[in-house]
Amino acid sequence: MLKLHFKDSRQAPLWLTEERFTIGQDERNQLVMEDAGVSAFHAEIRQEQGHYYLSDCGSQTGTFVNDERIGSRYQLRAGDLLRLGAVEMELSDPARSSVRQDGLSARWFLQVLKGEHQGHKYPISSSQTFGRSAQCELCFASDQELSRRHCEFYLQDDVLYFKDLGSANGVFVNQEKLAAGPLRPGDELRMGSVSLLVIGPKVEIDQPQADEDATVFMQAVKVPKPAGKPQVSQAAALNPARAQAAAPQAPVQAPASGNGRLLLVAGALVLGVIVAAVVLLA
């Protein structure tokens, strides 16, 4: 996929993702340029089966590629220099040329395992954004599951980091959804339907050290309460009479039944007869 760079650095580079990309002063163009010498609908770039064709749309000042005025269906290639009016732009193919240009200095790479641009390897030597937007350095425009600016890759102390830019579907590192953090060689990232393999040097990532002065909280141990004396209410403690009334009473024997009374009477009569006999004999 080709990328359009502005020689005067007026704005960030643009990926040519649309099948028809128009340039001119009119606001209906994909690229609006209000410079003198640029017509309302100056030129268009069409993408057909992976090839790009530039056509002049009848502009007054003409469209030039490598200082040669072109008419219609001029096939573009990486490295071509375009000129519309006084505006100069250069085409590049980061998937191919950037590896040659930056590969000598880059130590970290992202290789596409699955999805758009499968098989391509992108060097990461500075901060680069990833998403569907044409203004992202890593543009995957056809994946509708990606946000326009999905995440950012950047280097810090020669370690590759990523940061989710508030995407709708998130960033998964080794199947775990994370918001930000360092990456290691061999990590696999998934964003939308795109899977990326992290390639880079072996690095030591500092782990946060525990604070020796920090207060350590331990879980309290529940100790069973010892068996104590029966609880006495506050009213009973203040009034001894209430305490006596509240004390358990001894069980009261029930009165004897009718049969029991007859036995007592009979026993008394027998005892009386025995006493009388003893008296007479005496």
PDB file of C-alpha atoms in Angstrom:
ATOM      1  CA  MET A   1       0.000   0.000   0.000  1.00  0.00           C
ATOM      2  CA  LEU A   2       1.371   3.391  -1.008  1.00  0.00           C
ATOM      3  CA  LYS A   3       1.740   6.350   1.298  1.00  0.00           C
ATOM      4  CA  LEU A   4       1.706  10.018   0.309  1.00  0.00           C
ATOM      5  CA  HIS A   5       4.286  12.313   1.957  1.00  0.00           C
ATOM      6  CA  PHE A   6       4.239  16.112   1.733  1.00  0.00           C
ATOM      7  CA  LYS A   7       7.617  17.648   0.980  1.00  0.00           C
ATOM      8  CA  ASP A   8       6.775  20.771   3.009  1.00  0.00           C
ATOM      9  CA  SER A   9       5.516  18.639   5.959  1.00  0.00           C
ATOM     10  CA  ARG A  10       2.242  20.555   6.029  1.00  0.00           C
ATOM     11  CA  GLN A  11       0.458  17.519   7.472  1.00  0.00           C
ATOM     12  CA  ALA A  12       1.001  13.907   8.410  1.00  0.00           C
ATOM     13  CA  PRO A  13       1.520  11.400   5.590  1.00  0.00           C
ATOM     14  CA  LEU A  14      -1.617   9.828   4.091  1.00  0.00           C
ATOM     15  CA  TRP A  15      -2.222   6.208   3.191  1.00  0.00           C
ATOM     16  CA  LEU A  16      -3.909   5.685  -0.172  1.00  0.00           C
ATOM     17  CA  THR A  17      -6.626   3.313   1.008  1.00  0.00           C
ATOM     18  CA  GLU A  18      -9.642   4.348  -1.095  1.00  0.00           C
ATOM     19  CA  GLU A  19     -10.264   2.936  -4.547  1.00  0.00           C
ATOM     20  CA  ARG A  20     -10.719   6.521  -5.783  1.00  0.00           C
ATOM     21  CA  PHE A  21      -8.723   9.316  -4.136  1.00  0.00           C
ATOM     22  CA  THR A  22      -9.373  12.827  -5.459  1.00  0.00           C
ATOM     23  CA  ILE A  23      -7.256  15.958  -4.951  1.00  0.00           C
ATOM     24  CA  GLY A  24      -8.262  19.603  -5.375  1.00  0.00           C
ATOM     25  CA  GLN A  25      -9.563  22.794  -3.777  1.00  0.00           C
ATOM     26  CA  ASP A  26     -13.181  21.655  -3.548  1.00  0.00           C
ATOM     27  CA  GLU A  27     -14.240  20.384  -0.116  1.00  0.00           C
ATOM     28  CA  ARG A  28     -15.661  17.212  -1.657  1.00  0.00           C
ATOM     29  CA  ASN A  29     -12.172  15.895  -2.412  1.00  0.00           C
ATOM     30  CA  GLN A  30     -10.473  13.347  -0.179  1.00  0.00           C
ATOM     31  CA  LEU A  31      -7.439  15.650  -0.115  1.00  0.00           C
ATOM     32  CA  VAL A  32      -8.299  19.352  -0.055  1.00  0.00           C
ATOM     33  CA  MET A  33      -5.511  21.760  -1.036  1.00  0.00           C
ATOM     34  CA  GLU A  34      -6.270  25.477  -1.251  1.00  0.00           C
ATOM     35  CA  ASP A  35      -2.936  26.374  -2.818  1.00  0.00           C
ATOM     36  CA  ALA A  36      -2.677  28.625  -5.843  1.00  0.00           C
ATOM     37  CA  GLY A  37      -2.380  26.656  -9.043  1.00  0.00           C
ATOM     38  CA  VAL A  38      -4.549  23.795  -7.744  1.00  0.00           C
ATOM     39  CA  SER A  39      -7.900  23.392  -9.507  1.00  0.00           C
ATOM     40  CA  ALA A  40     -11.215  22.537  -7.841  1.00  0.00           C
ATOM     41  CA  PHE A  41     -10.924  18.918  -8.996  1.00  0.00           C
ATOM     42  CA  HIS A  42      -7.300  18.701 -10.004  1.00  0.00           C
ATOM     43  CA  ALA A  43      -6.387  14.998 -10.124  1.00  0.00           C
ATOM     44  CA  GLU A  44      -7.404  11.560  -8.943  1.00  0.00           C
ATOM     45  CA  ILE A  45      -5.643   8.349  -7.963  1.00  0.00           C
ATOM     46  CA  ARG A  46      -7.401   5.042  -8.600  1.00  0.00           C
ATOM     47  CA  GLN A  47      -6.449   1.731  -7.033  1.00  0.00           C
ATOM     48  CA  GLU A  48      -7.033  -1.365  -9.148  1.00  0.00           C
ATOM     49  CA  GLN A  49      -5.832  -4.836  -8.149  1.00  0.00           C
ATOM     50  CA  GLY A  50      -3.002  -3.484  -6.036  1.00  0.00           C
ATOM     51  CA  HIS A  51      -1.814  -0.956  -8.631  1.00  0.00           C
ATOM     52  CA  TYR A  52      -2.218   2.824  -8.488  1.00  0.00           C
ATOM     53  CA  TYR A  53      -3.045   5.045 -11.467  1.00  0.00           C
ATOM     54  CA  LEU A  54      -2.901   8.865 -11.488  1.00  0.00           C
ATOM     55  CA  SER A  55      -5.031  10.932 -13.860  1.00  0.00           C
ATOM     56  CA  ASP A  56      -5.272  14.672 -14.411  1.00  0.00           C
ATOM     57  CA  CYS A  57      -8.881  15.922 -14.236  1.00  0.00           C
ATOM     58  CA  GLY A  58      -8.483  18.758 -16.738  1.00  0.00           C
ATOM     59  CA  SER A  59      -6.591  21.081 -14.406  1.00  0.00           C
ATOM     60  CA  GLN A  60      -5.298  24.430 -15.650  1.00  0.00           C
ATOM     61  CA  THR A  61      -1.723  24.005 -14.438  1.00  0.00           C
ATOM     62  CA  GLY A  62      -1.356  20.276 -15.051  1.00  0.00           C
ATOM     63  CA  THR A  63      -0.251  17.277 -12.987  1.00  0.00           C
ATOM     64  CA  PHE A  64       3.405  16.239 -12.957  1.00  0.00           C
ATOM     65  CA  VAL A  65       5.173  13.008 -11.990  1.00  0.00           C
ATOM     66  CA  ASN A  66       8.961  13.184 -11.734  1.00  0.00           C
ATOM     67  CA  ASP A  67       8.810  16.580 -13.530  1.00  0.00           C
ATOM     68  CA  GLU A  68       6.902  15.068 -16.455  1.00  0.00           C
ATOM     69  CA  ARG A  69       3.369  16.223 -17.213  1.00  0.00           C
ATOM     70  CA  ILE A  70       0.966  13.309 -17.353  1.00  0.00           C
ATOM     71  CA  GLY A  71      -2.500  12.830 -18.811  1.00  0.00           C
ATOM     72  CA  SER A  72      -4.557   9.860 -17.638  1.00  0.00           C
ATOM     73  CA  ARG A  73      -3.864   6.475 -16.045  1.00  0.00           C
ATOM     74  CA  TYR A  74      -0.231   6.994 -15.239  1.00  0.00           C
ATOM     75  CA  GLN A  75       0.892   4.025 -13.125  1.00  0.00           C
ATOM     76  CA  LEU A  76       2.461   5.160  -9.875  1.00  0.00           C
ATOM     77  CA  ARG A  77       5.294   3.473  -8.011  1.00  0.00           C
ATOM     78  CA  ALA A  78       7.026   3.982  -4.694  1.00  0.00           C
ATOM     79  CA  GLY A  79       9.560   6.796  -4.983  1.00  0.00           C
ATOM     80  CA  ASP A  80       7.589   8.834  -7.546  1.00  0.00           C
ATOM     81  CA  LEU A  81       7.511  12.597  -6.978  1.00  0.00           C
ATOM     82  CA  LEU A  82       4.130  14.257  -7.660  1.00  0.00           C
ATOM     83  CA  ARG A  83       3.589  17.971  -8.243  1.00  0.00           C
ATOM     84  CA  LEU A  84       0.234  19.766  -8.372  1.00  0.00           C
ATOM     85  CA  GLY A  85       0.671  23.512  -8.714  1.00  0.00           C
ATOM     86  CA  ALA A  86       3.462  24.321  -6.268  1.00  0.00           C
ATOM     87  CA  VAL A  87       2.702  21.383  -3.948  1.00  0.00           C
ATOM     88  CA  GLU A  88       5.146  18.483  -4.070  1.00  0.00           C
ATOM     89  CA  MET A  89       4.398  15.013  -2.697  1.00  0.00           C
ATOM     90  CA  GLU A  90       6.359  11.780  -2.657  1.00  0.00           C
ATOM     91  CA  LEU A  91       5.061   8.213  -2.706  1.00  0.00           C
ATOM     92  CA  SER A  92       6.470   5.451  -0.517  1.00  0.00           C
ATOM     93  CA  ASP A  93       5.658   1.850   0.306  1.00  0.00           C
ATOM     94  CA  PRO A  94       6.534   1.425   4.007  1.00  0.00           C
ATOM     95  CA  ALA A  95       5.871  -2.312   3.863  1.00  0.00           C
ATOM     96  CA  ARG A  96       8.871  -2.682   1.550  1.00  0.00           C
ATOM     97  CA  SER A  97      11.091   0.368   1.424  1.00  0.00           C
ATOM     98  CA  SER A  98      11.022   1.164   5.147  1.00  0.00           C
ATOM     99  CA  VAL A  99      12.558  -2.200   5.915  1.00  0.00           C
ATOM    100  CA  ARG A 100      15.488  -1.307   3.683  1.00  0.00           C
ATOM    101  CA  GLN A 101      15.770   2.261   5.002  1.00  0.00           C
ATOM    102  CA  ASP A 102      15.164   1.678   8.701  1.00  0.00           C
ATOM    103  CA  GLY A 103      16.058  -1.990   8.997  1.00  0.00           C
ATOM    104  CA  LEU A 104      19.693  -1.248   9.753  1.00  0.00           C
ATOM    105  CA  SER A 105      18.829   0.859  12.809  1.00  0.00           C
ATOM    106  CA  ALA A 106      15.563  -0.738  13.923  1.00  0.00           C
ATOM    107  CA  ARG A 107      15.724  -3.508  16.507  1.00  0.00           C
ATOM    108  CA  TRP A 108      12.006  -4.066  16.945  1.00  0.00           C
ATOM    109  CA  PHE A 109       9.583  -5.319  14.299  1.00  0.00           C
ATOM    110  CA  LEU A 110       5.904  -6.215  14.054  1.00  0.00           C
ATOM    111  CA  GLN A 111       5.142  -9.026  11.628  1.00  0.00           C
ATOM    112  CA  VAL A 112       1.573  -9.505  10.404  1.00  0.00           C
ATOM    113  CA  LEU A 113       0.537 -13.103  11.071  1.00  0.00           C
ATOM    114  CA  LYS A 114      -3.115 -12.729  10.092  1.00  0.00           C
ATOM    115  CA  GLY A 115      -5.301 -10.113   8.452  1.00  0.00           C
ATOM    116  CA  GLU A 116      -4.605  -7.285   6.027  1.00  0.00           C
ATOM    117  CA  HIS A 117      -0.943  -7.052   4.882  1.00  0.00           C
ATOM    118  CA  GLN A 118      -0.328 -10.626   6.053  1.00  0.00           C
ATOM    119  CA  GLY A 119       3.372 -11.485   5.900  1.00  0.00           C
ATOM    120  CA  HIS A 120       4.608  -7.884   6.020  1.00  0.00           C
ATOM    121  CA  LYS A 121       7.134  -6.907   8.687  1.00  0.00           C
ATOM    122  CA  TYR A 122       7.122  -3.327   9.982  1.00  0.00           C
ATOM    123  CA  PRO A 123      10.157  -1.835  11.752  1.00  0.00           C
ATOM    124  CA  ILE A 124       9.420   0.191  14.884  1.00  0.00           C
ATOM    125  CA  SER A 125      12.067   2.829  15.526  1.00  0.00           C
ATOM    126  CA  SER A 126       9.847   5.657  16.802  1.00  0.00           C
ATOM    127  CA  SER A 127       6.303   6.319  17.952  1.00  0.00           C
ATOM    128  CA  GLN A 128       3.819   4.848  15.465  1.00  0.00           C
ATOM    129  CA  THR A 129       0.032   4.670  15.561  1.00  0.00           C
ATOM    130  CA  PHE A 130      -2.014   1.680  14.420  1.00  0.00           C
ATOM    131  CA  GLY A 131      -5.592   1.774  13.104  1.00  0.00           C
ATOM    132  CA  ARG A 132      -7.934   2.327  10.157  1.00  0.00           C
ATOM    133  CA  SER A 133      -7.169   6.011   9.668  1.00  0.00           C
ATOM    134  CA  ALA A 134      -5.072   6.973   6.677  1.00  0.00           C
ATOM    135  CA  GLN A 135      -3.030   9.162   9.024  1.00  0.00           C
ATOM    136  CA  CYS A 136      -1.814   6.158  11.046  1.00  0.00           C
ATOM    137  CA  GLU A 137       1.720   5.001  10.309  1.00  0.00           C
ATOM    138  CA  LEU A 138       0.428   1.413  10.477  1.00  0.00           C
ATOM    139  CA  CYS A 139      -2.791   1.681   8.478  1.00  0.00           C
ATOM    140  CA  PHE A 140      -5.133  -1.324   8.170  1.00  0.00           C
ATOM    141  CA  ALA A 141      -8.033   0.416   6.476  1.00  0.00           C
ATOM    142  CA  SER A 142     -10.113  -2.605   5.463  1.00  0.00           C
ATOM    143  CA  ASP A 143     -10.544  -4.038   8.974  1.00  0.00           C
ATOM    144  CA  GLN A 144     -13.850  -2.668  10.258  1.00  0.00           C
ATOM    145  CA  GLU A 145     -13.225  -4.121  13.742  1.00  0.00           C
ATOM    146  CA  LEU A 146     -10.397  -1.632  14.265  1.00  0.00           C
ATOM    147  CA  SER A 147     -10.857   1.902  15.532  1.00  0.00           C
ATOM    148  CA  ARG A 148      -9.529   4.778  13.452  1.00  0.00           C
ATOM    149  CA  ARG A 149      -6.687   5.278  15.940  1.00  0.00           C
ATOM    150  CA  HIS A 150      -6.589   1.944  17.734  1.00  0.00           C
ATOM    151  CA  CYS A 151      -3.273   1.905  19.584  1.00  0.00           C
ATOM    152  CA  GLU A 152       0.219   3.372  19.672  1.00  0.00           C
ATOM    153  CA  PHE A 153       3.626   1.671  19.663  1.00  0.00           C
ATOM    154  CA  TYR A 154       6.650   3.493  21.069  1.00  0.00           C
ATOM    155  CA  LEU A 155      10.141   2.834  22.419  1.00  0.00           C
ATOM    156  CA  GLN A 156      11.387   3.670  25.886  1.00  0.00           C
ATOM    157  CA  ASP A 157      14.880   2.686  27.054  1.00  0.00           C
ATOM    158  CA  ASP A 158      15.123   0.328  24.065  1.00  0.00           C
ATOM    159  CA  VAL A 159      11.956  -1.502  25.160  1.00  0.00           C
ATOM    160  CA  LEU A 160       8.867  -1.632  22.940  1.00  0.00           C
ATOM    161  CA  TYR A 161       5.647  -0.474  24.593  1.00  0.00           C
ATOM    162  CA  PHE A 162       2.047  -0.260  23.437  1.00  0.00           C
ATOM    163  CA  LYS A 163      -0.884   1.881  24.559  1.00  0.00           C
ATOM    164  CA  ASP A 164      -4.572   1.454  23.751  1.00  0.00           C
ATOM    165  CA  LEU A 165      -5.915   4.772  22.416  1.00  0.00           C
ATOM    166  CA  GLY A 166      -9.460   4.180  23.656  1.00  0.00           C
ATOM    167  CA  SER A 167     -10.335   1.621  20.988  1.00  0.00           C
ATOM    168  CA  ALA A 168     -13.771   0.016  20.859  1.00  0.00           C
ATOM    169  CA  ASN A 169     -12.588  -3.614  20.792  1.00  0.00           C
ATOM    170  CA  GLY A 170      -9.373  -3.370  22.792  1.00  0.00           C
ATOM    171  CA  VAL A 171      -5.859  -4.789  22.486  1.00  0.00           C
ATOM    172  CA  PHE A 172      -5.106  -8.418  23.369  1.00  0.00           C
ATOM    173  CA  VAL A 173      -1.573  -9.524  24.258  1.00  0.00           C
ATOM    174  CA  ASN A 174      -1.231 -13.308  24.372  1.00  0.00           C
ATOM    175  CA  GLN A 175      -5.065 -13.529  24.570  1.00  0.00           C
ATOM    176  CA  GLU A 176      -5.217 -11.170  27.571  1.00  0.00           C
ATOM    177  CA  LYS A 177      -6.912  -7.791  27.183  1.00  0.00           C
ATOM    178  CA  LEU A 178      -4.547  -5.032  28.318  1.00  0.00           C
ATOM    179  CA  ALA A 179      -4.596  -1.241  28.174  1.00  0.00           C
ATOM    180  CA  ALA A 180      -0.841  -0.588  28.045  1.00  0.00           C
ATOM    181  CA  GLY A 181       2.512  -2.084  28.913  1.00  0.00           C
ATOM    182  CA  PRO A 182       5.860  -3.406  27.673  1.00  0.00           C
ATOM    183  CA  LEU A 183       6.183  -6.050  24.974  1.00  0.00           C
ATOM    184  CA  ARG A 184       8.619  -8.946  24.731  1.00  0.00           C
ATOM    185  CA  PRO A 185       9.914 -10.862  21.717  1.00  0.00           C
ATOM    186  CA  GLY A 186       7.462 -13.619  20.868  1.00  0.00           C
ATOM    187  CA  ASP A 187       4.396 -11.795  22.188  1.00  0.00           C
ATOM    188  CA  GLU A 188       1.351 -12.038  19.940  1.00  0.00           C
ATOM    189  CA  LEU A 189      -1.026  -9.098  19.684  1.00  0.00           C
ATOM    190  CA  ARG A 190      -4.570  -9.237  18.373  1.00  0.00           C
ATOM    191  CA  MET A 191      -6.529  -6.153  17.354  1.00  0.00           C
ATOM    192  CA  GLY A 192      -9.682  -6.682  15.354  1.00  0.00           C
ATOM    193  CA  SER A 193      -8.918  -9.466  12.879  1.00  0.00           C
ATOM    194  CA  VAL A 194      -5.206  -8.549  12.719  1.00  0.00           C
ATOM    195  CA  SER A 195      -2.604 -10.616  14.573  1.00  0.00           C
ATOM    196  CA  LEU A 196       0.934  -9.267  15.030  1.00  0.00           C
ATOM    197  CA  LEU A 197       4.086 -11.036  16.190  1.00  0.00           C
ATOM    198  CA  VAL A 198       6.618  -9.022  18.197  1.00  0.00           C
ATOM    199  CA  ILE A 199      10.217  -9.479  17.022  1.00  0.00           C
ATOM    200  CA  GLY A 200      13.053  -7.828  18.905  1.00  0.00           C
ATOM    201  CA  PRO A 201      16.083  -8.172  21.165  1.00  0.00           C
ATOM    202  CA  LYS A 202      16.027  -9.862  24.526  1.00  0.00           C
ATOM    203  CA  VAL A 203      15.591  -7.145  27.120  1.00  0.00           C
ATOM    204  CA  GLU A 204      15.350  -6.924  30.875  1.00  0.00           C
ATOM    205  CA  ILE A 205      12.179  -5.227  32.049  1.00  0.00           C
ATOM    206  CA  ASP A 206      12.436  -3.729  35.516  1.00  0.00           C
ATOM    207  CA  GLN A 207       9.765  -4.971  37.874  1.00  0.00           C
ATOM    208  CA  PRO A 208       8.413  -2.590  40.532  1.00  0.00           C
ATOM    209  CA  GLN A 209      10.171  -3.171  43.869  1.00  0.00           C
ATOM    210  CA  ALA A 210       8.290  -3.484  47.124  1.00  0.00           C
ATOM    211  CA  ASP A 211       8.531  -0.548  49.539  1.00  0.00           C
ATOM    212  CA  GLU A 212      10.311  -1.725  52.681  1.00  0.00           C
ATOM    213  CA  ASP A 213       8.729   1.066  54.734  1.00  0.00           C
ATOM    214  CA  ALA A 214       5.218   0.279  53.588  1.00  0.00           C
ATOM    215  CA  THR A 215       2.730  -0.808  56.239  1.00  0.00           C
ATOM    216  CA  VAL A 216       1.849  -4.480  55.960  1.00  0.00           C
ATOM    217  CA  PHE A 217      -1.717  -5.389  56.811  1.00  0.00           C
ATOM    218  CA  MET A 218      -2.436  -8.921  58.033  1.00  0.00           C
ATOM    219  CA  GLN A 219      -5.779 -10.616  58.280  1.00  0.00           C
ATOM    220  CA  ALA A 220      -7.138 -10.763  61.806  1.00  0.00           C
ATOM    221  CA  VAL A 221      -7.532 -14.209  63.404  1.00  0.00           C
ATOM    222  CA  LYS A 222     -10.848 -14.921  65.088  1.00  0.00           C
ATOM    223  CA  VAL A 223     -10.357 -16.346  68.616  1.00  0.00           C
ATOM    224  CA  PRO A 224     -13.321 -18.233  70.156  1.00  0.00           C
ATOM    225  CA  LYS A 225     -14.767 -16.617  73.275  1.00  0.00           C
ATOM    226  CA  PRO A 226     -14.240 -18.554  76.564  1.00  0.00           C
ATOM    227  CA  ALA A 227     -17.295 -19.986  78.273  1.00  0.00           C
ATOM    228  CA  GLY A 228     -18.240 -17.505  80.983  1.00  0.00           C
ATOM    229  CA  LYS A 229     -20.859 -17.004  83.649  1.00  0.00           C
ATOM    230  CA  PRO A 230     -24.463 -16.651  82.626  1.00  0.00           C
ATOM    231  CA  GLN A 231     -25.149 -13.152  81.490  1.00  0.00           C
ATOM    232  CA  VAL A 232     -27.179 -11.011  83.827  1.00  0.00           C
ATOM    233  CA  SER A 233     -29.262  -8.232  82.472  1.00  0.00           C
ATOM    234  CA  GLN A 234     -28.425  -4.670  83.401  1.00  0.00           C
ATOM    235  CA  ALA A 235     -31.678  -4.348  85.363  1.00  0.00           C
ATOM    236  CA  ALA A 236     -30.895  -7.479  87.389  1.00  0.00           C
ATOM    237  CA  ALA A 237     -27.398  -6.243  88.158  1.00  0.00           C
ATOM    238  CA  LEU A 238     -28.752  -2.971  89.524  1.00  0.00           C
ATOM    239  CA  ASN A 239     -31.629  -4.578  91.500  1.00  0.00           C
ATOM    240  CA  PRO A 240     -30.885  -7.784  93.523  1.00  0.00           C
ATOM    241  CA  ALA A 241     -34.594  -8.517  93.711  1.00  0.00           C
ATOM    242  CA  ARG A 242     -34.752  -8.731  89.946  1.00  0.00           C
ATOM    243  CA  ALA A 243     -31.748 -11.012  90.003  1.00  0.00           C
ATOM    244  CA  GLN A 244     -33.466 -13.315  92.523  1.00  0.00           C
ATOM    245  CA  ALA A 245     -36.630 -13.305  90.468  1.00  0.00           C
ATOM    246  CA  ALA A 246     -34.655 -14.031  87.351  1.00  0.00           C
ATOM    247  CA  ALA A 247     -32.771 -16.939  89.006  1.00  0.00           C
ATOM    248  CA  PRO A 248     -34.006 -20.401  88.037  1.00  0.00           C
ATOM    249  CA  GLN A 249     -36.450 -21.863  90.597  1.00  0.00           C
ATOM    250  CA  ALA A 250     -36.358 -25.432  91.916  1.00  0.00           C
ATOM    251  CA  PRO A 251     -39.055 -27.599  90.435  1.00  0.00           C
ATOM    252  CA  VAL A 252     -42.196 -27.937  92.627  1.00  0.00           C
ATOM    253  CA  GLN A 253     -43.493 -31.454  93.153  1.00  0.00           C
ATOM    254  CA  ALA A 254     -47.002 -31.990  92.019  1.00  0.00           C
ATOM    255  CA  PRO A 255     -49.552 -33.068  94.689  1.00  0.00           C
ATOM    256  CA  ALA A 256     -50.153 -36.765  95.044  1.00  0.00           C
ATOM    257  CA  SER A 257     -52.900 -38.318  93.034  1.00  0.00           C
ATOM    258  CA  GLY A 258     -56.093 -40.019  94.487  1.00  0.00           C
ATOM    259  CA  ASN A 259     -54.554 -43.529  94.748  1.00  0.00           C
ATOM    260  CA  GLY A 260     -51.620 -42.138  96.643  1.00  0.00           C
ATOM    261  CA  ARG A 261     -53.919 -40.630  99.271  1.00  0.00           C
ATOM    262  CA  LEU A 262     -55.663 -44.005  99.938  1.00  0.00           C
ATOM    263  CA  LEU A 263     -52.324 -45.685 100.506  1.00  0.00           C
ATOM    264  CA  LEU A 264     -51.353 -43.015 103.013  1.00  0.00           C
ATOM    265  CA  VAL A 265     -54.619 -43.426 104.950  1.00  0.00           C
ATOM    266  CA  ALA A 266     -54.283 -47.226 105.004  1.00  0.00           C
ATOM    267  CA  GLY A 267     -50.746 -46.986 106.235  1.00  0.00           C
ATOM    268  CA  ALA A 268     -51.802 -44.650 109.026  1.00  0.00           C
ATOM    269  CA  LEU A 269     -54.568 -47.069 110.163  1.00  0.00           C
ATOM    270  CA  VAL A 270     -52.176 -50.022 110.228  1.00  0.00           C
ATOM    271  CA  LEU A 271     -49.703 -47.991 112.227  1.00  0.00           C
ATOM    272  CA  GLY A 272     -52.454 -47.018 114.693  1.00  0.00           C
ATOM    273  CA  VAL A 273     -53.505 -50.665 115.224  1.00  0.00           C
ATOM    274  CA  ILE A 274     -49.906 -51.681 115.903  1.00  0.00           C
ATOM    275  CA  VAL A 275     -49.470 -48.903 118.445  1.00  0.00           C
ATOM    276  CA  ALA A 276     -52.741 -49.868 120.235  1.00  0.00           C
ATOM    277  CA  ALA A 277     -51.706 -53.525 120.448  1.00  0.00           C
ATOM    278  CA  VAL A 278     -48.399 -52.610 121.971  1.00  0.00           C
ATOM    279  CA  VAL A 279     -50.141 -50.491 124.621  1.00  0.00           C
ATOM    280  CA  LEU A 280     -52.579 -53.281 125.617  1.00  0.00           C
ATOM    281  CA  LEU A 281     -49.866 -55.854 125.927  1.00  0.00           C
ATOM    282  CA  ALA A 282     -47.892 -53.580 128.115  1.00  0.00           C
TER     283      ALA A 282
END
